[in-house]
Tab-separated table of C-alpha atoms and ligand atoms in Angstrom:
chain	number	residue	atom	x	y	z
A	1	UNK	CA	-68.532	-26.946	-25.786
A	2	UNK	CA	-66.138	-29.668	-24.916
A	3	UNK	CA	-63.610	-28.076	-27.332
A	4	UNK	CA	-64.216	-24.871	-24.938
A	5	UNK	CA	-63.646	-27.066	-21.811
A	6	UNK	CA	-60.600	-28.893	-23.410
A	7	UNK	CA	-59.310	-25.120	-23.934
A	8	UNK	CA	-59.879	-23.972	-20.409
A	9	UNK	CA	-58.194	-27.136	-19.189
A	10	UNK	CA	-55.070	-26.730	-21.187
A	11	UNK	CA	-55.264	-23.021	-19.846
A	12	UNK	CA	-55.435	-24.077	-16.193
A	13	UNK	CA	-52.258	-26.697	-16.942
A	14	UNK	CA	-50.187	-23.440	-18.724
A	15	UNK	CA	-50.994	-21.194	-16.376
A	16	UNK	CA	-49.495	-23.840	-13.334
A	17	UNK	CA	-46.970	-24.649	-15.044
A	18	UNK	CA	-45.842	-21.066	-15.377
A	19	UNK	CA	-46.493	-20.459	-12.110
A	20	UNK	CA	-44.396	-23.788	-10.776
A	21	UNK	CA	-41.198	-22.360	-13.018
A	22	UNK	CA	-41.633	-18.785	-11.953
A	23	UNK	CA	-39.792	-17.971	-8.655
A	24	UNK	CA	-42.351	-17.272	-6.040
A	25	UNK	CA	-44.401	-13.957	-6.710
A	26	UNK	CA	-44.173	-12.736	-3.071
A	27	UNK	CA	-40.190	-12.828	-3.437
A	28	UNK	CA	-39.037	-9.390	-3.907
A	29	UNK	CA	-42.468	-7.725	-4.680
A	30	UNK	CA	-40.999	-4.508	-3.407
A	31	UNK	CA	-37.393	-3.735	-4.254
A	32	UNK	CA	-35.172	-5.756	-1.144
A	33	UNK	CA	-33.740	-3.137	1.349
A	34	UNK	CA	-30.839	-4.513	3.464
A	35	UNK	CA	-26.948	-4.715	4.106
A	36	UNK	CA	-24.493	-5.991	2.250
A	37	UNK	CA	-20.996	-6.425	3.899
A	38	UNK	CA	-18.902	-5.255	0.678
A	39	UNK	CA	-18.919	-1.749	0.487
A	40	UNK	CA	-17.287	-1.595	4.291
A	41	UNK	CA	-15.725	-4.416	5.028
A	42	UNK	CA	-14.592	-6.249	1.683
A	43	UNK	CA	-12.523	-8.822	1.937
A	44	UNK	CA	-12.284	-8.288	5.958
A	45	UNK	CA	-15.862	-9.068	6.970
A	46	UNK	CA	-16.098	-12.493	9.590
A	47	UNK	CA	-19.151	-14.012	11.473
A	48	UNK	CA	-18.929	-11.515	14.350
A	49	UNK	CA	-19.038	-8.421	12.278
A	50	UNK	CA	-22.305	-9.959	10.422
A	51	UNK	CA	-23.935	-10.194	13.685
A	52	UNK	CA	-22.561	-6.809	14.768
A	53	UNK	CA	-24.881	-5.783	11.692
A	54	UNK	CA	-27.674	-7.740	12.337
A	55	UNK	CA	-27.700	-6.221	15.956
A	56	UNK	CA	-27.304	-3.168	14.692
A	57	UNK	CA	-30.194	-3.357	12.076
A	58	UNK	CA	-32.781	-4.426	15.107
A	59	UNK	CA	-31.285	-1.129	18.014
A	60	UNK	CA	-31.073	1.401	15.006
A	61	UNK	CA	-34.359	0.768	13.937
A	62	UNK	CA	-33.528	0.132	10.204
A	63	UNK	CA	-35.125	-3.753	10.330
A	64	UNK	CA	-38.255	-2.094	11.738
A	65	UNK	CA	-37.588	0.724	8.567
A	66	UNK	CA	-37.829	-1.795	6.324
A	67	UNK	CA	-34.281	-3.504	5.832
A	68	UNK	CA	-34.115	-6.928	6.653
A	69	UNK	CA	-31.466	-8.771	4.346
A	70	UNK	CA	-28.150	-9.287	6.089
A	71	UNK	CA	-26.193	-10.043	2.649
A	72	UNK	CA	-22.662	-11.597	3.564
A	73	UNK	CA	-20.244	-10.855	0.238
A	74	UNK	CA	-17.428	-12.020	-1.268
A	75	UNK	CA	-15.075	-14.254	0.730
A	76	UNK	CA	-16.644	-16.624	3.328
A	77	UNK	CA	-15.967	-19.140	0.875
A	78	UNK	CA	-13.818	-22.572	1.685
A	79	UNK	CA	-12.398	-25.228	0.026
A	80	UNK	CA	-14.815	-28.258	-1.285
A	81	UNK	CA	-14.993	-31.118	0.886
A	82	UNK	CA	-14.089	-34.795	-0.161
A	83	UNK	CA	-17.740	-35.136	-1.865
A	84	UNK	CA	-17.716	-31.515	-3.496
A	85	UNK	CA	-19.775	-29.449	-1.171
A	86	UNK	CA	-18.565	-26.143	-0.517
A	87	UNK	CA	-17.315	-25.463	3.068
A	88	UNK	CA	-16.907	-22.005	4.794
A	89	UNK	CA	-13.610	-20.677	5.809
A	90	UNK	CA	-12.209	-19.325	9.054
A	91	UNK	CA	-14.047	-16.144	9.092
A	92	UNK	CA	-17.485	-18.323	9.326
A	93	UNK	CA	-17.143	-20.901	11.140
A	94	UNK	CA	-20.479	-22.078	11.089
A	95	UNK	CA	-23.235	-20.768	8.871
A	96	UNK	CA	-25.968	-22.383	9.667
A	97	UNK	CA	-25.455	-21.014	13.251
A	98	UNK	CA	-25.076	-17.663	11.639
A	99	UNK	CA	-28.186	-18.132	9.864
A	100	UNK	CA	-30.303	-18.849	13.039
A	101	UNK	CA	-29.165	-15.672	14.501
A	102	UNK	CA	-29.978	-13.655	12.134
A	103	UNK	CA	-33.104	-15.033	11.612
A	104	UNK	CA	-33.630	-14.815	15.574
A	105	UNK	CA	-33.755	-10.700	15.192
A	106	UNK	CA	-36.463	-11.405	12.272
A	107	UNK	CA	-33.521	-10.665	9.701
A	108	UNK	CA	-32.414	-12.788	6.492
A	109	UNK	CA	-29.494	-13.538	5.552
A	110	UNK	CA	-27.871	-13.304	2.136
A	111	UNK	CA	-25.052	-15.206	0.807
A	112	UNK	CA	-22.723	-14.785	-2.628
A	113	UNK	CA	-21.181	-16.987	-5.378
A	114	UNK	CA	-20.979	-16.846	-9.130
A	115	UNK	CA	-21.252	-18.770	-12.132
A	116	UNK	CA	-17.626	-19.358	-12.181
A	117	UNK	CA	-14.939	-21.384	-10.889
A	118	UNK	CA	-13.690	-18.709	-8.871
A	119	UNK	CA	-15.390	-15.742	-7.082
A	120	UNK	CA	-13.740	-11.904	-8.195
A	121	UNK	CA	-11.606	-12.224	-4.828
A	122	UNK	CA	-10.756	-15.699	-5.923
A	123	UNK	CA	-12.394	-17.952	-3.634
A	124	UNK	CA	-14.499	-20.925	-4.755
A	125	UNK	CA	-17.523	-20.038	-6.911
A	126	UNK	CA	-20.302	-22.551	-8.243
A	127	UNK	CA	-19.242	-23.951	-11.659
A	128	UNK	CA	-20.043	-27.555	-11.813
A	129	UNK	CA	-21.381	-27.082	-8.416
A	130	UNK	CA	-24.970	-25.455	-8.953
A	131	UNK	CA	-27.236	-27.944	-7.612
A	132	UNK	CA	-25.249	-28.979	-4.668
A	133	UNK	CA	-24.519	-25.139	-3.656
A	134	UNK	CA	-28.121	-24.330	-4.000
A	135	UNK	CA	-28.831	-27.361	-1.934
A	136	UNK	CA	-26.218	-26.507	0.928
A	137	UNK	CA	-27.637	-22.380	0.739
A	138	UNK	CA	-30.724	-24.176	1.476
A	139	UNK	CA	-29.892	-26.675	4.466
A	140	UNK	CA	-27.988	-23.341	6.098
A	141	UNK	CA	-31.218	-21.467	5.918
A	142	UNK	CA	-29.863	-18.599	2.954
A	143	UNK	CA	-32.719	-16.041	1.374
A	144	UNK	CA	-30.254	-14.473	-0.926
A	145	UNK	CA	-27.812	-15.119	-3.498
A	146	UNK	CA	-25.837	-12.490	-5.355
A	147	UNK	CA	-24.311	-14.557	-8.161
A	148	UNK	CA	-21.551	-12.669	-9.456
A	149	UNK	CA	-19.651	-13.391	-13.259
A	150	UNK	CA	-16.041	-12.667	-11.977
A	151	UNK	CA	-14.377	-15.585	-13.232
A	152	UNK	CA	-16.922	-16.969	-15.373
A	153	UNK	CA	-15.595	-14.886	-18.391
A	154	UNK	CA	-12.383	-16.745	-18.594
A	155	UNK	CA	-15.107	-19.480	-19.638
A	156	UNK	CA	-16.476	-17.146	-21.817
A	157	UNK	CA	-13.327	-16.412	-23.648
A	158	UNK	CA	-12.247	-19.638	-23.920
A	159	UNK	CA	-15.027	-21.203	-25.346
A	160	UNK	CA	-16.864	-18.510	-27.278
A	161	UNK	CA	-14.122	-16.467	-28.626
A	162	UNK	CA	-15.065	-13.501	-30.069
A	163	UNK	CA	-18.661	-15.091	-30.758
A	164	UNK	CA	-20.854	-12.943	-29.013
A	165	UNK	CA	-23.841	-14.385	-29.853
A	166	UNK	CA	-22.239	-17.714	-28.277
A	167	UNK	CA	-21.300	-15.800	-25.235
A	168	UNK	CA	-24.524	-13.918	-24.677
A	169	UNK	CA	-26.168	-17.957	-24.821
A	170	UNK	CA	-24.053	-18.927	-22.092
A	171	UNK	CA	-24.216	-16.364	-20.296
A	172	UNK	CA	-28.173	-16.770	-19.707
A	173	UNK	CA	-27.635	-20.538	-19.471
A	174	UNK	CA	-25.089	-19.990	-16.591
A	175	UNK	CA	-27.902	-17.597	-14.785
A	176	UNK	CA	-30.791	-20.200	-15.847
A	177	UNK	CA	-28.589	-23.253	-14.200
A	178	UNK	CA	-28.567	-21.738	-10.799
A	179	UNK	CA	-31.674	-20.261	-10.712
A	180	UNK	CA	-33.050	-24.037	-11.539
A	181	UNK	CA	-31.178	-25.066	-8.402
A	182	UNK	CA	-32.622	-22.661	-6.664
A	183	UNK	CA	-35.980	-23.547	-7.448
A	184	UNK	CA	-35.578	-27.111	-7.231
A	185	UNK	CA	-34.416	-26.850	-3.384
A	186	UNK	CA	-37.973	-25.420	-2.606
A	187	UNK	CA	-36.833	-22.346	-0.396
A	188	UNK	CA	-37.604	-19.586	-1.095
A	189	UNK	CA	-34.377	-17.704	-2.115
A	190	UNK	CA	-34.349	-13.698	-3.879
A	191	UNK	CA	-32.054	-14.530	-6.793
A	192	UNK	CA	-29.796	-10.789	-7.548
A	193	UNK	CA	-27.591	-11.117	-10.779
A	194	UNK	CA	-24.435	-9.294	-10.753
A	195	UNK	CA	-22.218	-9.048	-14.470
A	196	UNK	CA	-22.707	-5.519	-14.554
A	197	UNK	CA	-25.469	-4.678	-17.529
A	198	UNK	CA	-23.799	-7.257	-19.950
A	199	UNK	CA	-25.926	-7.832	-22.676
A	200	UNK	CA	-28.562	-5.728	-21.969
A	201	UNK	CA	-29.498	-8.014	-18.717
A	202	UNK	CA	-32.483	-5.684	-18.150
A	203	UNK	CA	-34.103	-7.605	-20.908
A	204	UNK	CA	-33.749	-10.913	-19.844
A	205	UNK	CA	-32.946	-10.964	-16.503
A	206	UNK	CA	-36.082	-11.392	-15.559
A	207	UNK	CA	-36.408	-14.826	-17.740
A	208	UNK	CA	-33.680	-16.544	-15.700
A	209	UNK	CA	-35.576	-15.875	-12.538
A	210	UNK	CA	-33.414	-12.843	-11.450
A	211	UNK	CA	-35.427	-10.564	-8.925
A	212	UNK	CA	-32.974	-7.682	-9.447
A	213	UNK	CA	-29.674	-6.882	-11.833
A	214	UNK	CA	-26.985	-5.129	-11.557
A	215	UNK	CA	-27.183	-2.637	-14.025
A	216	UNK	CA	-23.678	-1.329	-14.267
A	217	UNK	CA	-19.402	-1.841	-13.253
A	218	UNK	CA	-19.034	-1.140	-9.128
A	219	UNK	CA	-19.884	1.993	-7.443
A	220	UNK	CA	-17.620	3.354	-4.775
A	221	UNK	CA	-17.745	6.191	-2.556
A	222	UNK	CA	-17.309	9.418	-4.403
A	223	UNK	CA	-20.232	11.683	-5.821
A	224	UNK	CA	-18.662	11.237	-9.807
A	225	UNK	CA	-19.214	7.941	-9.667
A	226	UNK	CA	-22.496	7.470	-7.945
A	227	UNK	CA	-23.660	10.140	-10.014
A	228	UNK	CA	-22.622	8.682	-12.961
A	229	UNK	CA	-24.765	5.676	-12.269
A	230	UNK	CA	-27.589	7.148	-10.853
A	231	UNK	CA	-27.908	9.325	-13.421
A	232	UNK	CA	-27.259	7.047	-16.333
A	233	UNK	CA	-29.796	4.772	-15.552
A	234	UNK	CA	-32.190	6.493	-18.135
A	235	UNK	CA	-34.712	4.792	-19.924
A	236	UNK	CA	-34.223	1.070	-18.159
A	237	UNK	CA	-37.807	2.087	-15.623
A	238	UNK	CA	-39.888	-0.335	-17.844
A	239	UNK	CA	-38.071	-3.667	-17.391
A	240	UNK	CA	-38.628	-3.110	-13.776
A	241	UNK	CA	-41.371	-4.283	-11.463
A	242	UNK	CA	-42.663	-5.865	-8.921
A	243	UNK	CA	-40.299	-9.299	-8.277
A	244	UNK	CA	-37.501	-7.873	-10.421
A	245	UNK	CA	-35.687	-4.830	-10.018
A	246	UNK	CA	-32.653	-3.149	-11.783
A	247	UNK	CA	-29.891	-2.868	-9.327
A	248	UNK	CA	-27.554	0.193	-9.972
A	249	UNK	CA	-25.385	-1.804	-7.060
A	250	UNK	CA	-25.259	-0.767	-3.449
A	251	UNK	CA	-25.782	2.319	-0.805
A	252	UNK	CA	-22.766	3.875	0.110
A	253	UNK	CA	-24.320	6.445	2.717
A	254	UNK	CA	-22.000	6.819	6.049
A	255	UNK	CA	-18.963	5.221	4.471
A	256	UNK	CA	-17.782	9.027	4.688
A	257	UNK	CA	-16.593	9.590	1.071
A	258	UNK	CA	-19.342	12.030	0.453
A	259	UNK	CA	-20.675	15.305	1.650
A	260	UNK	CA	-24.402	15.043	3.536
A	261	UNK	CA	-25.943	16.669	0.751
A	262	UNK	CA	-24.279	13.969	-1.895
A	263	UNK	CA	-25.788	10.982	0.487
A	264	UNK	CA	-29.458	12.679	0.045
A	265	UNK	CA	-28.832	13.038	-3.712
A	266	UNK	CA	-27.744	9.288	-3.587
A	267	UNK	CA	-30.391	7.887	-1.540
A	268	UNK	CA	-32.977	10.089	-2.834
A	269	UNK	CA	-32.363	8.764	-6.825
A	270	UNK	CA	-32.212	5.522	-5.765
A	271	UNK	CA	-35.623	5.517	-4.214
A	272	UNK	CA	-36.773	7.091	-7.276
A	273	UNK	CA	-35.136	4.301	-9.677
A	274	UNK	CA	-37.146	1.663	-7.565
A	275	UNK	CA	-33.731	0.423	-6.838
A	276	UNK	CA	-32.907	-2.222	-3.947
A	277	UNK	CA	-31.589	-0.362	-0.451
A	278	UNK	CA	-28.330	-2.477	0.555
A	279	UNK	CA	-27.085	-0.119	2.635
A	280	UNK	CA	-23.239	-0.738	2.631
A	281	UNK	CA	-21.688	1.317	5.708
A	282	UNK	CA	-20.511	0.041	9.153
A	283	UNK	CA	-23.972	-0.051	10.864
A	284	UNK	CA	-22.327	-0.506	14.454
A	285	UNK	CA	-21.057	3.094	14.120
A	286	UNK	CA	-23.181	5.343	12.407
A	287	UNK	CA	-23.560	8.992	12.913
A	288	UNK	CA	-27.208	10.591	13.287
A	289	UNK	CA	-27.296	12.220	10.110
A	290	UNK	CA	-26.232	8.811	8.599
A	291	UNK	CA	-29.161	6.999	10.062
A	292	UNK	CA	-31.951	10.267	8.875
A	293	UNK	CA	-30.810	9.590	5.935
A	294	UNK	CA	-30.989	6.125	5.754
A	295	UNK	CA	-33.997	5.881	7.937
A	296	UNK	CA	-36.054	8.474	6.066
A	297	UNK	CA	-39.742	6.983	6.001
A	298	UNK	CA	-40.953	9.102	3.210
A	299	UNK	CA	-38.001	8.786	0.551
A	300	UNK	CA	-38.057	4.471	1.812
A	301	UNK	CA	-42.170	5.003	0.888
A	302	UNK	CA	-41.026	6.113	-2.424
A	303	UNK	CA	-38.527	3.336	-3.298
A	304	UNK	CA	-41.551	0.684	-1.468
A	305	UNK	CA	-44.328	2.127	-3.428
A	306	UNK	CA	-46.463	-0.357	-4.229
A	307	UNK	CA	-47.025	0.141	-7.476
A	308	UNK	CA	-43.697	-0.860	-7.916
A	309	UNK	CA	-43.190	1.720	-10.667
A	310	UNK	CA	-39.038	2.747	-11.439
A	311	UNK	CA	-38.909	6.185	-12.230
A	312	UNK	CA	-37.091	8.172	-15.216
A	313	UNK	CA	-35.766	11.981	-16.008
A	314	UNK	CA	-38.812	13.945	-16.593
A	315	UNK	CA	-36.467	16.842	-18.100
A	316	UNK	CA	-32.706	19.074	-17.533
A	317	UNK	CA	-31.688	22.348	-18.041
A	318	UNK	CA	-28.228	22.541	-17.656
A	319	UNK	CA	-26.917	20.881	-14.646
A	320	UNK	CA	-30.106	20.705	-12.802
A	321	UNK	CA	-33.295	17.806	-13.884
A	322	UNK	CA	-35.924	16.776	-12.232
A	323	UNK	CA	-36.865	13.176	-12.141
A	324	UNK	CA	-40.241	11.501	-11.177
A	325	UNK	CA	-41.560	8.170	-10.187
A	326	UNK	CA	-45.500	7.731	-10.514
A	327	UNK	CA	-47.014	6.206	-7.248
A	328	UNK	CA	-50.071	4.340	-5.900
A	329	UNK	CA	-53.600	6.927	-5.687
A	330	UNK	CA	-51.864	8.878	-8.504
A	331	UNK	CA	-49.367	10.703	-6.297
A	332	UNK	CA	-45.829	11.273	-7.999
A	333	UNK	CA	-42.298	11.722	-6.360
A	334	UNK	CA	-40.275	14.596	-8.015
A	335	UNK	CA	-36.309	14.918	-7.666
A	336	UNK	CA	-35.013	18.302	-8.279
A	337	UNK	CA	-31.531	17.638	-8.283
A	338	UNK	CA	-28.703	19.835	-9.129
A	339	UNK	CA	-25.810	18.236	-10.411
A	340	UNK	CA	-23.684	21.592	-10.763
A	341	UNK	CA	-21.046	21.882	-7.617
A	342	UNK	CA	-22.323	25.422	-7.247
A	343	UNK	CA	-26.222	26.246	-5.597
A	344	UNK	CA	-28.565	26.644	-8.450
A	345	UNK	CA	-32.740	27.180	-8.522
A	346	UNK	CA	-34.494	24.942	-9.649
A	347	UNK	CA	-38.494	24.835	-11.414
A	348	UNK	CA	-41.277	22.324	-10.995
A	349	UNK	CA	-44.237	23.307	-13.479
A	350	UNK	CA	-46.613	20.811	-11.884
A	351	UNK	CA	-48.284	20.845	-15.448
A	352	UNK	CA	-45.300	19.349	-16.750
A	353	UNK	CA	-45.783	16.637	-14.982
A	354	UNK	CA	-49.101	15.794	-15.472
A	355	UNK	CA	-51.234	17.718	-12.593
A	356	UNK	CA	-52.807	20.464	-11.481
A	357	UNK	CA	-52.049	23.942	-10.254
A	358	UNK	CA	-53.861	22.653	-7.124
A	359	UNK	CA	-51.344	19.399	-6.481
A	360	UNK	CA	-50.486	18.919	-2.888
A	361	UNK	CA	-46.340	19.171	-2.278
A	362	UNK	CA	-44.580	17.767	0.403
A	363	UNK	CA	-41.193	18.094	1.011
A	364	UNK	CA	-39.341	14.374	1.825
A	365	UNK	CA	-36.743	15.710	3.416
A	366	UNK	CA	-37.629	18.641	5.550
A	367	UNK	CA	-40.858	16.676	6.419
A	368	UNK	CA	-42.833	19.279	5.700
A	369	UNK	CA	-46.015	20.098	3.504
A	370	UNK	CA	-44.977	23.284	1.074
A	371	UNK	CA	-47.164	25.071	-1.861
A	372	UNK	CA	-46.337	26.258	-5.425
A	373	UNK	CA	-47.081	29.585	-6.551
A	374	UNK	CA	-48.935	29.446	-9.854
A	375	UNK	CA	-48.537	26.214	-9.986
A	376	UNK	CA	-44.774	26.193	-10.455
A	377	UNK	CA	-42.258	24.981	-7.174
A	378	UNK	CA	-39.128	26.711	-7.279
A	379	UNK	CA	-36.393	25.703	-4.815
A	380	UNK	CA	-32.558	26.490	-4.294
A	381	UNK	CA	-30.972	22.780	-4.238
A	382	UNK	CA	-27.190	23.047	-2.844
A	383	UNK	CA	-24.317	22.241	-4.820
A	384	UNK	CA	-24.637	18.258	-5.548
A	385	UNK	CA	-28.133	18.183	-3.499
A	386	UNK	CA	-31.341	17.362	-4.045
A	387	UNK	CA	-34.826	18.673	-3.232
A	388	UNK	CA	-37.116	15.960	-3.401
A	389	UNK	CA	-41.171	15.867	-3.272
A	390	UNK	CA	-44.297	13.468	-3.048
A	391	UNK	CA	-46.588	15.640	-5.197
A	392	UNK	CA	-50.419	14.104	-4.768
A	393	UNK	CA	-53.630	15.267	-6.315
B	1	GLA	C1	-17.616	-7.614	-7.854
B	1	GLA	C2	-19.012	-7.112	-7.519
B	1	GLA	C3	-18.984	-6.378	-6.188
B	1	GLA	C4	-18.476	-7.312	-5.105
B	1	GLA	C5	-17.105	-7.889	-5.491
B	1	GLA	C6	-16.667	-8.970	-4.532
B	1	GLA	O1	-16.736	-6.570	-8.076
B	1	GLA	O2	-19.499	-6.282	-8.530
B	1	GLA	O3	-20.276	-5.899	-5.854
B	1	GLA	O4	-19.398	-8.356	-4.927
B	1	GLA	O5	-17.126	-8.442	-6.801
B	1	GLA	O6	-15.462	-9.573	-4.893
């Protein structure tokens, strides 16, 4: 009996302890939907086009959609100050100020550093810095922190050579170190890793407190390569969940590199993967079918399931596969994409997937309920499109 006590005791003590290490549960429980100021604005983003966004989140309707992290990129960054702490340059003049704004429209904002001495657009990154970055992210009133490698794999080379098992060590120890400071400053802060899949990050992101990884190199705004992401991410769906995510990296619907059709295919897959929604466009001039696509409720339910499941291919034939995502009460979401840059048909055999010939359909995009005949769903998808469906029991 008191051995049984003693036991439960200990239990209690493990199980708060894990709990006091973990980063908070609520953090991230559905993948984070936002904007990120890279894919526009690179190098060329300042305070005023951050609020632009943040103004434009609130009169679009996206923060009321769901997106409410106002992620400021690469270069904001200053020089250190006399007692080390990290400054912001021209561009920001003053960051906490920023922060209240944001956080005025019921937005949160999002901030970016790496492990490194210097950031991949060269500006000052966190090495030897963690704690005191973490603490100043803190006392400005940051949610966010993309912590990006960049320079941190001079370090690497330098000190571990050609040893990979000494780099892949580091590696995790320079993620562990600032998510440690992050804890330790007792806000509440989504942690997103960014060096690009190395060492299979999907399998341990999650132990250095990352809620989502980038799984891969950059996208940009052509269908090859968002394709080539999207559809690579095969077989990762089980390291994700709810409070950690992979990240196939950011939205780049309405930055105009891609045909309407390509932006469905792009933000369709992505809901599927269970991947975060940075959207990465101007937001202060976006085009109606740029904001129905971004805005669609019913492919954003997808990616926000609750179940928090990331989906996979179900199967191809030829250019064309179908990919699924299971969601809450059973339902599933079905991709039929086509991949081919001419129009092809494509099959859904419900029982392929795992229901009935008496499934209901619905069509995401045309917001409309549709039927199979004999329980197959056959649709024409256009060249680089996508037809995509919530398929319930
Ligand atoms: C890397 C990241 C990008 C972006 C830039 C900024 O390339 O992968 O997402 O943050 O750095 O310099």
């Amino acid at each position: 009996m008191v051995r049984f006590k003693l036991g439960v005791t200990a239990f209690i003590l493990l199980a708060m302890a894990g709990t006091a290490m973990a980063q908070d549960p609520t953090l991230a429980a559905t993948p984070p939907m936002g904007w990120n100021s890279w894919n526009h604005f690179a190098g060329d983003v300042n305070d005023a086009d951050v609020r632009a966004a943040a103004d434009a989140l609130v009169s679009s309707g996206m923060r009321d959609a769901g997106y409410i992290y106002v992620n400021i990129d690469d270069t904001w960054e200053g020089d250190r100050d006399a007692q080390g702490n990290i400054t912001t340059n021209s561009k920001f003049p003053d960051m906490k100020a920023l922060a209240d704004y944001v956080h005025s429209k019921g937005l949160k904002l999002g901030i970016y550093s790496g492990p490194g001495p210097k950031t991949c657009a060269g500006y000052p990154a966190s090495y030897g810095h963690e704690e005191q970055d973490a603490k100043t992210y803190a006392g400005w009133g940051i949610d966010y922190l993309k912590y990006d490698l960049c320079s941190y794999r001079q370090i690497l080379r330098q000190e571990a050579g050609k040893d990979q098992e000494k780099a892949f060590a580091m590696e995790k120890a320079a993620y562990e170190k600032m998510h440690q400071a992050l804890l330790a400053t007792g806000r509440p802060i989504v942690y997103s890793l960014c060096q690009y899949g190395n060492f299979d990050v999907w399998k341990w992101g999650a132990d250095v407190g990352g809620n989502l990884w980038r799984t891969t190199g950059d996208i940009n705004d052509t269908y090859d390569r968002m394709a080539d992401i999207g559809f690579g991410q095969l077989g990762l769906a089980k390291y994700a969940g709810p409070g950690h995510w992979n990240d196939p990296d950011m939205l780049e619907v309405g930055n105009g590199g891609m045909t309407a059709d390509e932006y469905r295919t792009h933000m369709s897959l992505w809901a599927i993967l269970a991947a975060p929604l940075l959207a990465g466009n101007d937001l202060s001039k976006m085009s109606d079918e740029t904001k129905s696509i971004l805005m669609n409720k019913e492919v954003i339910a997808v990616d926000q399931d609750r179940l928090g499941k990331q989906g996979d291919r179900a199967y191809a034939v030829g250019m064309t596969e179908i990919w699924v995502k299971p969601l809450a009460e059973g339902a599933m979401a079905a991709g039929l994409f086509n991949r081919d840059s001419v129009e092809h048909t494509v099959t859904l055999r419900l029982r392929d997937i795992g229901f009935t010939d008496q499934a209901k359909l619905r069509d995401l995009w045309k917001h409309e309920d549709v039927s199979a005949n004999g329980g197959s769903f056959t649709a024409t998808v256009p060249p680089h499109g996508v037809v995509m469906l919530k398929v319930s029991r």
